[in-house]
Coordinates of C-alpha atoms and ligand atoms in Angstrom, one line a residue:
M1 CA 3.0 43.3 45.5
S2 CA 6.6 43.9 46.2
H3 CA 8.9 41.1 45.1
F4 CA 11.5 42.2 47.7
S5 CA 10.4 41.3 51.2
Y6 CA 11.7 40.2 54.6
Q7 CA 11.3 36.5 55.2
D8 CA 12.4 35.2 58.6
G9 CA 14.2 38.5 59.2
V10 CA 16.2 38.4 55.9
L11 CA 15.5 40.5 52.9
H12 CA 14.7 38.3 49.9
A13 CA 14.3 38.9 46.1
E14 CA 11.4 36.6 45.3
S15 CA 12.4 33.3 47.1
T16 CA 16.1 34.0 47.2
A17 CA 17.9 35.4 50.3
L18 CA 20.1 38.4 49.4
P19 CA 23.0 37.3 51.6
K20 CA 23.2 34.1 49.5
I21 CA 23.6 36.2 46.4
A22 CA 26.2 38.5 48.1
E23 CA 28.2 35.4 49.1
A24 CA 28.1 33.8 45.6
F25 CA 28.7 36.9 43.5
G26 CA 30.1 39.5 45.8
T27 CA 29.1 43.1 46.4
P28 CA 28.1 45.7 45.2
A29 CA 25.5 43.7 43.2
Y30 CA 22.4 44.8 41.3
V31 CA 19.7 42.2 42.0
Y32 CA 16.5 42.2 39.8
S33 CA 13.3 40.4 40.2
K34 CA 12.0 38.8 37.0
A35 CA 8.4 38.7 38.4
A36 CA 8.5 42.4 39.2
L37 CA 9.6 43.2 35.7
L38 CA 6.9 41.2 34.1
E39 CA 4.3 42.5 36.5
N40 CA 5.2 46.2 35.7
F41 CA 5.1 45.6 32.0
A42 CA 1.8 43.8 32.3
A43 CA 0.2 46.8 34.0
Y44 CA 0.8 48.7 30.7
A45 CA 0.0 45.8 28.4
D46 CA -3.3 45.0 30.2
A47 CA -4.5 48.6 30.0
C48 CA -3.7 48.6 26.3
R49 CA -5.3 45.3 25.5
G50 CA -7.7 45.4 22.5
R51 CA -6.4 48.8 21.4
D52 CA -4.0 50.0 18.8
A53 CA -1.3 50.8 21.2
L54 CA 2.4 50.2 21.6
V55 CA 4.5 50.3 24.8
C56 CA 8.0 51.3 23.8
Y57 CA 10.2 50.8 26.9
A58 CA 12.6 53.7 27.3
M59 CA 15.7 51.5 27.6
K60 CA 18.0 54.1 28.9
A61 CA 16.5 53.4 32.3
N62 CA 18.0 49.9 32.2
S63 CA 19.3 48.4 29.0
N64 CA 20.6 45.0 30.1
L65 CA 20.0 42.4 27.3
A66 CA 18.2 40.1 29.6
I67 CA 15.7 42.8 30.5
L68 CA 15.2 43.8 26.9
D69 CA 14.8 40.1 25.9
L70 CA 12.1 39.5 28.5
L71 CA 10.2 42.7 27.5
A72 CA 10.5 42.0 23.8
R73 CA 9.0 38.6 24.3
E74 CA 6.0 40.3 26.0
G75 CA 5.6 42.4 22.9
A76 CA 7.3 45.5 24.0
G77 CA 8.8 48.0 21.6
F78 CA 11.7 50.3 22.6
D79 CA 12.4 54.0 22.9
I80 CA 16.1 54.5 22.0
V81 CA 18.3 57.5 22.3
S82 CA 21.4 56.3 20.4
G83 CA 22.6 53.9 17.7
G84 CA 24.2 51.8 20.4
E85 CA 20.8 51.3 22.0
L86 CA 19.4 50.1 18.7
L87 CA 22.2 47.5 18.4
R88 CA 21.3 46.4 21.9
V89 CA 17.6 45.9 20.9
I90 CA 18.7 43.8 17.9
A91 CA 21.2 41.8 20.0
A92 CA 18.4 41.0 22.4
G93 CA 16.0 39.9 19.7
G94 CA 13.8 43.0 19.7
D95 CA 12.0 44.1 16.6
P96 CA 13.4 47.3 15.0
N97 CA 10.0 47.9 13.5
K98 CA 8.8 48.6 17.1
V99 CA 11.6 51.1 17.8
I100 CA 11.2 54.8 18.1
F101 CA 14.3 57.0 18.1
S102 CA 14.3 60.0 20.5
G103 CA 17.0 62.5 21.3
V104 CA 18.2 66.0 20.3
G105 CA 21.5 65.1 18.7
K106 CA 21.1 62.2 16.3
T107 CA 24.2 61.8 14.1
E108 CA 24.1 61.0 10.4
A109 CA 25.6 57.6 11.1
E110 CA 22.9 56.9 13.7
M111 CA 20.2 58.0 11.2
R112 CA 21.6 55.7 8.6
L113 CA 21.8 52.7 10.9
A114 CA 18.2 53.3 12.0
L115 CA 16.9 53.7 8.4
D116 CA 18.8 50.6 7.4
K117 CA 17.2 48.5 10.2
G118 CA 13.8 49.9 9.5
I119 CA 12.7 51.5 12.7
L120 CA 9.1 52.6 13.3
C121 CA 9.7 56.3 13.8
F122 CA 12.2 59.1 14.4
N123 CA 11.1 61.5 17.1
V124 CA 12.5 64.7 15.6
E125 CA 13.3 67.6 17.9
S126 CA 14.4 70.5 15.6
I127 CA 14.2 71.9 12.0
P128 CA 18.0 71.2 11.3
E129 CA 17.4 67.6 12.4
L130 CA 14.5 67.4 9.9
H131 CA 16.8 68.5 7.1
R132 CA 19.6 66.2 8.1
L133 CA 17.2 63.2 8.2
N134 CA 15.7 64.2 4.9
E135 CA 19.1 64.2 3.3
V136 CA 20.3 61.0 4.8
A137 CA 17.0 59.2 3.8
G138 CA 17.3 60.6 0.3
S139 CA 20.9 59.4 -0.1
M140 CA 19.7 55.9 0.8
G141 CA 16.7 56.1 -1.5
K142 CA 14.3 55.8 1.5
R143 CA 11.7 57.8 3.2
A144 CA 12.1 58.4 6.9
P145 CA 9.0 58.1 9.2
V146 CA 8.9 61.1 11.5
S147 CA 7.1 62.4 14.5
L148 CA 7.7 65.8 16.0
R149 CA 8.5 66.0 19.6
V150 CA 6.4 68.9 20.7
N151 CA 7.1 70.8 23.9
P152 CA 3.6 71.4 25.3
N153 CA 5.0 73.9 27.9
V154 CA 3.4 72.0 30.8
D155 CA 4.9 72.2 34.2
A156 CA 5.5 68.6 35.3
K157 CA 6.4 69.9 38.8
T158 CA 9.4 67.6 39.1
H159 CA 13.2 68.0 39.7
P160 CA 14.6 70.6 37.2
Y161 CA 17.0 68.0 35.8
I162 CA 14.2 65.7 35.0
A163 CA 11.6 68.2 33.8
T164 CA 11.7 68.4 30.0
G165 CA 8.4 69.9 28.9
L166 CA 9.0 73.6 29.7
K167 CA 10.0 76.3 27.3
A168 CA 13.4 76.6 28.9
N169 CA 14.4 73.0 28.2
K170 CA 16.6 71.9 25.3
F171 CA 14.0 69.3 24.3
G172 CA 11.3 69.4 21.6
V173 CA 9.8 72.0 19.3
A174 CA 8.0 74.8 21.0
F175 CA 4.2 74.4 20.9
D176 CA 3.8 77.7 19.1
D177 CA 6.3 76.7 16.4
A178 CA 4.9 73.2 15.9
L179 CA 2.5 74.0 13.1
D180 CA 5.2 75.7 11.0
T181 CA 7.6 72.9 11.7
Y182 CA 5.0 70.3 10.6
R183 CA 4.6 72.2 7.3
T184 CA 8.3 72.2 6.8
A185 CA 8.5 68.5 7.5
A186 CA 5.5 67.7 5.2
A187 CA 7.2 69.5 2.3
L188 CA 10.4 67.5 2.5
P189 CA 10.5 64.8 -0.1
H190 CA 12.2 62.0 1.9
L191 CA 10.1 62.3 5.1
D192 CA 6.8 60.7 6.0
V193 CA 5.1 62.7 8.7
V194 CA 3.4 60.0 10.7
G195 CA 3.1 61.2 14.3
I196 CA 3.4 63.5 17.2
D197 CA 5.1 63.0 20.5
C198 CA 6.0 64.6 23.8
H199 CA 7.8 63.7 27.0
I200 CA 7.3 66.2 29.7
G201 CA 9.4 64.9 32.5
S202 CA 10.2 62.1 34.8
Q203 CA 9.1 60.8 38.2
L204 CA 5.6 62.4 37.9
L205 CA 3.5 61.2 40.8
D206 CA 0.4 62.8 39.4
D207 CA -1.1 62.2 35.9
A208 CA -2.7 65.7 35.6
P209 CA 0.3 67.2 33.7
L210 CA 0.3 64.2 31.4
L211 CA -3.4 64.6 30.6
E212 CA -2.8 68.4 30.1
A213 CA -0.1 67.6 27.6
L214 CA -2.4 65.1 25.9
D215 CA -5.0 67.8 25.4
K216 CA -2.5 70.0 23.7
L217 CA -1.3 67.3 21.4
I218 CA -5.0 66.6 20.5
E219 CA -5.5 70.3 19.7
L220 CA -2.5 70.2 17.4
I221 CA -3.6 67.0 15.7
D222 CA -7.0 68.6 14.9
T223 CA -5.3 71.7 13.5
L224 CA -3.1 69.5 11.4
D225 CA -6.1 67.6 10.1
T226 CA -7.5 70.9 8.7
E227 CA -4.2 71.4 6.9
G228 CA -4.3 68.0 5.3
I229 CA -1.5 66.6 7.5
H230 CA -3.1 63.5 9.0
L231 CA -1.1 61.8 11.8
H232 CA -1.3 58.1 12.5
H233 CA 0.1 58.0 16.0
L234 CA 0.2 60.0 19.2
D235 CA 3.1 59.3 21.5
I236 CA 2.6 60.6 25.0
G237 CA 6.1 59.8 26.2
G238 CA 7.0 58.2 29.6
G239 CA 7.5 59.9 32.9
L240 CA 5.2 58.1 35.3
G241 CA 6.8 58.0 38.8
V242 CA 7.4 55.3 41.3
D243 CA 7.4 55.1 45.1
Y244 CA 11.0 55.7 46.3
G245 CA 9.7 55.8 49.9
V246 CA 10.3 59.5 50.3
A247 CA 8.6 60.8 53.4
G248 CA 5.7 63.1 52.5
D249 CA 5.5 62.0 48.9
K250 CA 2.1 60.9 47.7
A251 CA 1.7 57.5 46.2
P252 CA 2.3 57.5 42.4
V253 CA -0.8 57.2 40.3
P254 CA -1.3 53.5 39.3
V255 CA -0.5 52.8 35.6
G256 CA -3.9 51.4 35.0
D257 CA -5.7 54.5 36.3
Y258 CA -3.6 56.8 34.3
L259 CA -4.0 54.8 31.1
G260 CA -7.7 54.5 31.8
R261 CA -8.1 58.3 32.0
L262 CA -5.9 58.8 29.0
F263 CA -7.8 56.4 26.8
A264 CA -11.1 57.8 27.9
R265 CA -10.1 61.2 26.7
I266 CA -8.7 59.9 23.4
D267 CA -11.9 57.9 22.8
A268 CA -14.1 60.9 23.5
W269 CA -12.1 63.0 21.1
G270 CA -11.4 60.3 18.5
A271 CA -15.1 59.8 17.6
G272 CA -15.2 63.4 16.4
R273 CA -11.8 63.5 14.7
D274 CA -11.7 64.6 11.1
G275 CA -13.1 61.7 9.0
G276 CA -13.1 59.5 12.1
R277 CA -9.5 58.7 11.5
P278 CA -8.1 56.2 14.0
I279 CA -5.0 57.0 16.0
K280 CA -2.4 54.6 17.4
V281 CA -1.2 55.4 20.9
I282 CA 2.4 55.0 21.9
F283 CA 3.9 55.1 25.4
E284 CA 7.6 55.5 26.4
P285 CA 7.8 54.4 30.0
G286 CA 11.2 53.7 31.6
R287 CA 11.3 54.2 35.3
S288 CA 7.8 52.8 36.0
I289 CA 8.8 49.5 34.3
V290 CA 12.2 48.9 36.0
A291 CA 12.8 51.1 39.1
N292 CA 11.2 48.8 41.6
T293 CA 12.4 45.6 39.9
G294 CA 16.0 46.1 41.3
V295 CA 18.0 46.7 44.5
L296 CA 21.6 47.5 44.9
V297 CA 23.2 45.2 47.5
T298 CA 26.3 46.6 49.2
K299 CA 28.5 45.8 52.2
V300 CA 29.4 48.0 55.1
E301 CA 33.2 48.4 55.1
F302 CA 33.8 50.8 58.0
L303 CA 31.9 52.9 60.5
K304 CA 33.5 56.3 61.1
P305 CA 32.0 58.3 63.9
G306 CA 32.6 62.0 63.7
V307 CA 32.1 65.2 65.6
E308 CA 29.4 66.5 63.3
K309 CA 28.4 63.4 61.4
N310 CA 28.8 59.7 61.5
F311 CA 29.8 58.0 58.3
C312 CA 28.9 54.5 57.2
I313 CA 31.3 53.7 54.4
I314 CA 30.1 51.1 52.0
D315 CA 31.5 49.3 49.0
A316 CA 29.1 50.9 46.5
A317 CA 29.7 54.4 45.4
M318 CA 28.5 57.2 43.1
N319 CA 30.0 55.4 40.1
D320 CA 27.5 52.5 40.8
M321 CA 24.5 54.7 41.5
M322 CA 24.7 58.3 40.5
R323 CA 21.1 59.5 41.2
P324 CA 21.8 60.9 44.7
T325 CA 24.9 62.8 43.5
L326 CA 23.3 63.9 40.2
Y327 CA 19.8 64.9 41.3
G328 CA 20.1 64.9 45.1
A329 CA 17.7 61.9 44.8
W330 CA 16.6 60.2 48.0
M331 CA 17.0 56.5 47.8
D332 CA 15.8 54.1 50.6
M333 CA 18.6 52.1 52.3
Q334 CA 17.6 49.1 54.4
P335 CA 19.6 46.5 56.3
V336 CA 19.4 43.1 54.6
V337 CA 19.4 41.4 58.0
P338 CA 18.1 44.0 60.5
R339 CA 19.8 43.9 63.9
E340 CA 18.5 44.6 67.3
G341 CA 20.2 47.4 69.2
E342 CA 20.5 51.1 69.3
K343 CA 20.4 53.0 66.0
A344 CA 22.8 55.9 65.1
V345 CA 22.4 58.4 62.4
Y346 CA 24.8 58.0 59.5
D347 CA 25.6 59.5 56.1
I348 CA 26.1 56.5 53.9
V349 CA 29.0 57.1 51.6
G350 CA 31.2 55.3 49.1
P351 CA 35.0 55.0 48.7
V352 CA 35.2 57.4 45.7
C353 CA 37.4 60.5 46.2
E354 CA 34.6 63.1 45.9
S355 CA 32.6 64.8 48.7
G356 CA 29.7 64.3 46.3
D357 CA 30.1 60.6 46.7
W358 CA 27.2 59.9 49.0
L359 CA 24.3 57.4 48.6
A360 CA 22.1 58.4 51.5
R361 CA 22.2 61.0 54.2
E362 CA 21.1 61.1 57.8
R363 CA 19.7 57.6 58.1
A364 CA 19.1 55.9 61.4
L365 CA 20.6 52.5 61.3
A366 CA 21.8 49.8 63.7
V367 CA 24.7 48.5 61.7
E368 CA 28.1 46.9 62.0
P369 CA 31.0 46.5 59.5
G370 CA 30.4 43.5 57.3
D371 CA 26.6 44.0 57.3
L372 CA 24.8 44.1 54.0
L373 CA 22.6 47.1 53.0
A374 CA 20.1 47.2 50.2
M375 CA 19.3 50.3 48.3
L376 CA 15.7 49.9 47.2
S377 CA 14.1 50.8 43.8
A378 CA 17.5 50.9 42.2
G379 CA 16.5 49.3 38.9
A380 CA 16.1 52.4 36.9
Y381 CA 18.9 54.9 36.0
G382 CA 21.3 52.8 38.2
M383 CA 23.5 50.5 36.2
T384 CA 22.9 52.4 33.0
M385 CA 24.5 55.5 34.5
A386 CA 27.3 53.6 36.2
S387 CA 30.9 54.6 35.3
N388 CA 34.4 53.4 35.9
Y389 CA 35.4 56.4 37.9
N390 CA 38.4 55.7 40.2
T391 CA 39.0 52.6 38.0
R392 CA 36.2 50.8 39.7
G393 CA 34.7 47.9 37.8
R394 CA 31.0 48.1 37.4
A395 CA 28.9 45.9 39.7
V396 CA 27.6 42.4 38.8
E397 CA 24.0 42.2 37.7
V398 CA 21.9 39.2 38.6
M399 CA 18.3 38.4 37.9
V400 CA 16.3 36.3 40.4
D401 CA 13.5 34.0 39.1
G402 CA 12.0 32.4 42.2
E403 CA 14.8 30.4 43.7
Q404 CA 16.9 30.6 40.6
V405 CA 19.6 33.2 40.2
H406 CA 21.0 34.2 36.8
V407 CA 24.1 36.4 36.3
I408 CA 23.0 38.8 33.5
R409 CA 26.2 40.8 33.5
Q410 CA 29.5 39.8 35.1
R411 CA 31.3 42.1 37.4
E412 CA 34.0 44.0 35.5
N413 CA 37.6 43.3 36.4
P414 CA 40.2 46.1 36.5
A415 CA 42.3 44.7 33.6
E416 CA 39.3 45.1 31.3
L417 CA 39.0 48.7 32.3
F418 CA 42.3 49.7 30.8
A419 CA 42.5 47.1 28.0
L420 CA 41.6 49.6 25.3
E421 CA 44.4 52.0 26.4
S422 CA 47.9 52.1 25.0
M423 CA 51.1 53.9 25.9
I424 CA 52.9 56.1 23.4
K425 CA 56.4 54.9 22.3
Ligands
LIG501 C1 14.0 59.2 29.5 C2 12.9 59.2 28.5 C3 11.7 58.5 28.7 C4 11.5 57.6 29.9 O1 11.2 58.4 31.0 P1 10.8 57.7 32.4 O2 10.6 58.9 33.3 O3 11.9 56.8 32.8 O4 9.5 57.0 32.2 C5 10.8 58.5 27.7 N1 10.9 59.3 26.6 C6 12.0 60.0 26.4 C7 12.1 60.8 25.1 C8 13.0 60.0 27.3 O5 14.1 60.8 27.1

C-alpha cells in the first residue's frame, strides 16, 4: 500500500498531514515514511528468507544515516561507491562485513580504508584496478576479496544515462574478456577471487533483461569451475524500477515475483553445478527500496502566466531534485490540498538561474500562490544528488513514523555553505 494518501482532502505521510510538517519545518522538505521503507526492504528480505542471500542496499540512492540505520537493523548490507559512503555505513552502525564496494575509479586511499574495515567484497571493474588492489592489499599484508563486474551486454531498455550493461558503457569488464580477466585476478597473490557481479541499468520495469544477465553470469561461473576458479557468490546488482506514475508505463514487476523467478533459475542450475557447490546470492537494490518512501514538499511562490506557457514558480529547484534536469525524468506533482476550480497548464519551475531548472512540465493544476505541492516518489536520487548551486541550502529531511515526525537532517543555513571558504590576504 502507499503510505502517502489523501485523508479528508489533505495529503498525509502515514498519519501526519503534510501541511503540518511544512508549517513546523518549512519548505522545501523531503518527507519519508518509515513504514514504506521497512515494507520495501521486507519485500526483498521475505523473498530471500531461508536462503544464503544478502541484500546490499545501494546507498547512493539515499544515504541519510537514519535510513541506513533502519535498514542495517533489518539485516541489510550496503553497496557503496566511495570511501565516504563506507564511513556513513559505519557511522550508522552498519556492518562493514556486509559491504560491497562498486565503482570504476576506486582510489588507493579508498581501497586501504575498505581493507582496514574488512569489507565483504570489492566489485572490480578493470585490470588496472585489479593490479592496484593487489598492491594495496599486499602493502597491508592482507588479501582483498574480489568479484569482477562483468558487462553481460544485455539491453536493459532504459534511459541511456541509466543503462550500464551495454558494450558502450564505461562500466564493467566486457563479457568476452571476463575469462581472461578472471585468470589474471586468480594469479595475483594478494587477491581472493570470490564472486561475480553485474548491474545492467536502473528503473527496469521488466525483469527479463535481469534474468538474461543471470543466465550469462551462470554460463561464466560454469566455465570458471572447469578452470578451477570456484566462485562463492553471484551478485545480480540492482535496477528494479518503481512506479513514477508516467502515463503509458507498465507497472514494475513486483520484487517477490522477480526474486522468485531468479531463485527458481538458480536452483535449477545449482543442483547441477560442478561438485554441487553452493552459491550465495547478492542483490544491490537502490531505487526500489527508497523511491516511493519519500516526497518532496514545496510551496508555490508565484504564478506567471505567459503567451506560450504558464509558469508555476516553486521554492524547490533543480539543486534539490536533479532527476528532471539530468535525465528528463517525469516526476508526479500533486497538490497537497487539492482545490476546486478551473485548472491551467503550467511548467513547474524553481528559482535557480538556469533554463534547465524545471521540475515538471505541462501539468494541469488548480493552484494559487502559497499552496503546497508534493513531488511524489522522490526518495531515491533526490537528496543525494542535491547541491548548493545558487548558494541554496539543502532541504530539511524528516521521517514520519505514524503521527511522529523526526528531523533526520536539518535544513542547511547559508553561513554553513561558505564556512569552509577563505579570502586571500
Ligand atoms: C546505482 C547502482 C545500484 C542501484 O541501482 P538502482 O537502480 O537504484 O537499484 C546498484 N549497483 C550499482 C553498481 C550501482 O551503481
